[in-house]
Amino acid sequence: MLRVFVEICRYPLGMTGGQIQDEDISASSQWSESTAARFDGDGAWCPDIMSELDGVKEYLQVDLRTLHFITLVGTQGRHADGMGNEFAQRYMIKYSRDGSNWVGWHDRKGRQVIEGNRNAYDVVLKDLEPPIIARFVRFMPVTDHSMIVCMRVELYGCEWLDGLVSYSIPDGHQMIYRGLDVYFNDSVYDGASAERLTKGLGQLTDGTWGLDDFLHSPIYSMSPGYDYVGWSNKSFPKGYVEMIFEFDHVRNFTSMKVHCNNMFSRGVRMFRQATCYFRSGPDWEADPVTLRPTVDRVSQIARFVTVPLGDRTASLIKCRFHFSDLWMLFSEVAFQSGKNGVRCGCVGETFSEASRDDPTHKVDDSNTRILIGCLVAIIAILLTIIVIILWRQVWQKMLEKASRRMLDDELTAHLAIQTQAFSLNHSSLSSEGGSTSNSTYERIFPLCADYQEPSRLIRKALAVGASDSAPHYAEADIISLQESSDSSTYSITAVNMNLFAGTDSSMKEFPRHKLTFKEKLGEGQFGEVHLCEAEGMQDFLDEVLSIEGNNESPLLVAVKTLREDANKNARNDFLKEIRIMSRLRDPNIVRLLAVCVDTDPLCMITEYMENGDLNQFLSNKITLFFFSVYSTLSYSKLIEMAVQIASGMKYLSSLNFVHRDLATRNCLVGKNYTIKIADFGMSRNLYRGDYYRIQGRAILPIRWMSWESILLGKFTMASDVWAFGVTLWEILTLCKEQPYSHLSDEQVIENTGEFFRDQGKQVYLPKPPCCPERVYTDLMLSCWRRNAKQRPSFQEMHTQLMESLV
Ligand code: AMP
């Protein structure tokens, strides 16, 4: 809660989306005309760095036109479809609110240089801690002049509605508390500091509110007292601290909210009186506004105190805050003015107790305004969402048409479809089982507990990696660049391409009339899965499968059927899954035996796995004994299963094939605890360069997904490794519960944000009781390392698991 504003205010500000026009982007120099600072340039801005003599000089400047609260920046190098390989390894940022006074950004420890890119493709995001309030931002590459640097950039944040351009205060003091030095200075103030701090903004506007106990900070690893600016009563003979706030123009002020500490057991208390003077012309107006809040002598909770400003107009406000104890500590000050005030309105909602005590307040009035403002905002957002949904549906339909046409062409060319008549159709399959379904494809694919819509959730988290928009400055799409350029990590590679390039010639059309329905095995994304007897299937099997002892006739097979009312999109995806599966040959991957695709309903015939999916299988092995959960499976049996999954994944990784949806529910169990990986439903969407969508919605198995898959849409072998860690956890907990069952979907996404921030606040799945410490720390936890490159390979994990069996 304490950093709520910083957490929420992370919207791309327009470099990626093109809202920032060419005239708002400028640069000190350019390497060539095509690499100038333009939105439609050669993919990036490249300065003429070679002519720079010393120090950092060249810059790319963005004018956001109005003041913005900027929390995050993203950079990327220049790839230009393989033609470029330039990037900035390090850079600095300068910013300005008025275009003439420039301030060099530095982090809370005083470091100015930001680590940038290591290659031309990856987007590197950097949290600005502290955030900045600026209209103009300059990116300045730091280079040794040995190479050309190029940058694409994006800024993230939101509009700064307070209009506050600077405050002037006496700098904070140092407290010695039980021998501990506690500094209450404004350590991120960006103006001038002499007797008073002037012409700048700092901690009082950094969006971070201090904790009740001022010795602790919500910001990781900062010194005691860090979040507060505080003053000792002793240093102010008049008994008050004077602050002057300067605004961008004359505004009509409703209220001011001051976040105060109230730890009176340590001599700190909120102010007992605030008197504010107003100025819109040359002189201060005579009649100030005064608030005398009831000083809280009971609760030590830090709180926002609202000072009503009586709709006074001003461009300058001077407030005197009177001490009520030895110390006065503030961590945030926000203003609500007639025009705007979204930020302060939301802040004040929770913490206006002091103002309620004072009958002179117009709290109800201001709250009504806030409420109306919020309602209008919500209605506007809803309308926008409806327009987007409608637009996407139209767009989706157009895409469907195009891809259908392409796919039909491809299929004619590649699929070895035999023009055979067959008698057994989908309705006969269903009706024999008494389970004819009228439900539509969409309806049977709801957002079940394991899959979630990312757009809804990501909006709540970081807003750094929305599925469609990649954070960069240029015309090319980052995600597709990544996928096509880094063969070692990304899913689309030469081999993978082949998986899509055609269909294995050995995949044959099976005569439908030779399939006899036995029972319904389950229901999946596309339709039902049936157990069938397949007459004469032996002729369709190659040597390996025949040797495996499938000599009986008729052979039992699983038949996955696309429901007849499935839309074209689903049909295309079903055919793509067929093409992927037809190329995979491994003892731990479910084998596609034949297909029925020359007439509807489309069917894929796979080997039958007697014991169903691994999730159900393990859940069924749980028994309760004296209120404790036991499994009839030994630990080594469980590890043997994990070994088989690792082996199947090792095979997929040898093809650079990314599964995207590894989980126990997508592994099948055959005879003698044989495990095979199935369900290539997510991976069939690789070439859409997008998430899986149904009616414009994307659904994702967020509890199995790596942070970079959720936030950046990156699906790689390393994100499959992450999912393997979760699958291993499921196995060793016998699928008793969902991963992170104590967290809501929103909290899972928030946790993803913590993995991204890496400040030690991320929550890991706990060690399953039966899991040895070594397997947990060396294997499971290593799958969830933030840095994808530091995660183990499937080869390594397979070996490690085998060794743990010995
Ligand atoms: P799917 O559409 O692949 O998610 O399959 C839905 C359900 O059908 C699975 O959860 C399994 O219980 C069952 N199933 C799918 N394929 C097979 C198979 N080859 N053998 C046995 N059961 C299967």
mmCIF file of C-alpha atoms and ligand atoms in Angstrom, residues 520-531 557-560 577 590-591 606-614 616 665-669 678-680, ligand 1:
data_model
loop_
_atom_site.group_PDB
_atom_site.id
_atom_site.type_symbol
_atom_site.label_atom_id
_atom_site.label_comp_id
_atom_site.label_asym_id
_atom_site.label_seq_id
_atom_site.Cartn_x
_atom_site.Cartn_y
_atom_site.Cartn_z
ATOM 1 C CA LYS A 520 -15.385 -40.456 -23.142
ATOM 2 C CA LEU A 521 -11.966 -39.788 -21.611
ATOM 3 C CA GLY A 522 -12.170 -36.117 -21.061
ATOM 4 C CA GLU A 523 -12.929 -32.727 -22.416
ATOM 5 C CA GLY A 524 -10.325 -30.326 -23.634
ATOM 6 C CA GLN A 525 -9.895 -26.990 -25.302
ATOM 7 C CA PHE A 526 -11.174 -28.155 -28.658
ATOM 8 C CA GLY A 527 -13.779 -30.694 -27.815
ATOM 9 C CA GLU A 528 -14.019 -34.140 -26.388
ATOM 10 C CA VAL A 529 -11.436 -36.864 -26.127
ATOM 11 C CA HIS A 530 -12.754 -40.391 -26.626
ATOM 12 C CA LEU A 531 -11.375 -43.846 -26.125
ATOM 13 C CA VAL A 557 -6.532 -45.205 -29.116
ATOM 14 C CA ALA A 558 -7.470 -41.762 -27.848
ATOM 15 C CA VAL A 559 -9.384 -39.682 -30.385
ATOM 16 C CA LYS A 560 -9.444 -35.964 -29.924
ATOM 17 C CA GLU A 577 -1.371 -28.824 -33.192
ATOM 18 C CA VAL A 590 2.483 -38.453 -26.657
ATOM 19 C CA ARG A 591 2.495 -39.868 -30.135
ATOM 20 C CA THR A 606 -3.072 -40.469 -30.408
ATOM 21 C CA GLU A 607 -1.785 -43.347 -28.373
ATOM 22 C CA TYR A 608 -4.019 -44.168 -25.450
ATOM 23 C CA MET A 609 -2.626 -43.461 -21.977
ATOM 24 C CA GLU A 610 -4.509 -45.747 -19.633
ATOM 25 C CA ASN A 611 -4.151 -43.697 -16.475
ATOM 26 C CA GLY A 612 -5.278 -40.309 -17.756
ATOM 27 C CA ASP A 613 -3.598 -37.060 -16.853
ATOM 28 C CA LEU A 614 -0.917 -36.843 -14.184
ATOM 29 C CA GLN A 616 -5.800 -36.579 -11.614
ATOM 30 C CA ARG A 665 -2.505 -31.541 -16.212
ATOM 31 C CA ASN A 666 -0.770 -31.734 -19.574
ATOM 32 C CA CYS A 667 1.189 -34.900 -18.865
ATOM 33 C CA LEU A 668 -0.443 -38.291 -19.396
ATOM 34 C CA VAL A 669 0.171 -41.506 -17.495
ATOM 35 C CA ALA A 678 0.878 -33.890 -24.210
ATOM 36 C CA ASP A 679 -1.146 -30.862 -25.120
ATOM 37 C CA PHE A 680 0.677 -28.657 -27.515
HETATM 38 P P1 AMP B 1 -6.802 -32.348 -23.756
HETATM 39 O O1 AMP B 1 -7.823 -31.845 -24.700
HETATM 40 O O2 AMP B 1 -5.577 -32.839 -24.470
HETATM 41 O O3 AMP B 1 -6.499 -31.388 -22.661
HETATM 42 O O4 AMP B 1 -7.441 -33.665 -23.038
HETATM 43 C C1 AMP B 1 -8.489 -33.600 -22.113
HETATM 44 C C2 AMP B 1 -8.442 -34.807 -21.203
HETATM 45 O O5 AMP B 1 -8.642 -36.003 -21.961
HETATM 46 C C3 AMP B 1 -7.090 -34.983 -20.496
HETATM 47 O O6 AMP B 1 -7.028 -34.268 -19.313
HETATM 48 C C4 AMP B 1 -7.064 -36.489 -20.250
HETATM 49 O O7 AMP B 1 -7.746 -36.805 -19.051
HETATM 50 C C5 AMP B 1 -7.834 -37.042 -21.433
HETATM 51 N N1 AMP B 1 -6.882 -37.475 -22.487
HETATM 52 C C6 AMP B 1 -6.395 -36.731 -23.482
HETATM 53 N N2 AMP B 1 -5.567 -37.453 -24.268
HETATM 54 C C7 AMP B 1 -5.532 -38.680 -23.753
HETATM 55 C C8 AMP B 1 -4.817 -39.891 -24.103
HETATM 56 N N3 AMP B 1 -4.001 -39.916 -25.152
HETATM 57 N N4 AMP B 1 -5.000 -40.958 -23.331
HETATM 58 C C9 AMP B 1 -5.815 -40.915 -22.265
HETATM 59 N N5 AMP B 1 -6.508 -39.818 -21.875
HETATM 60 C C10 AMP B 1 -6.376 -38.723 -22.609
#
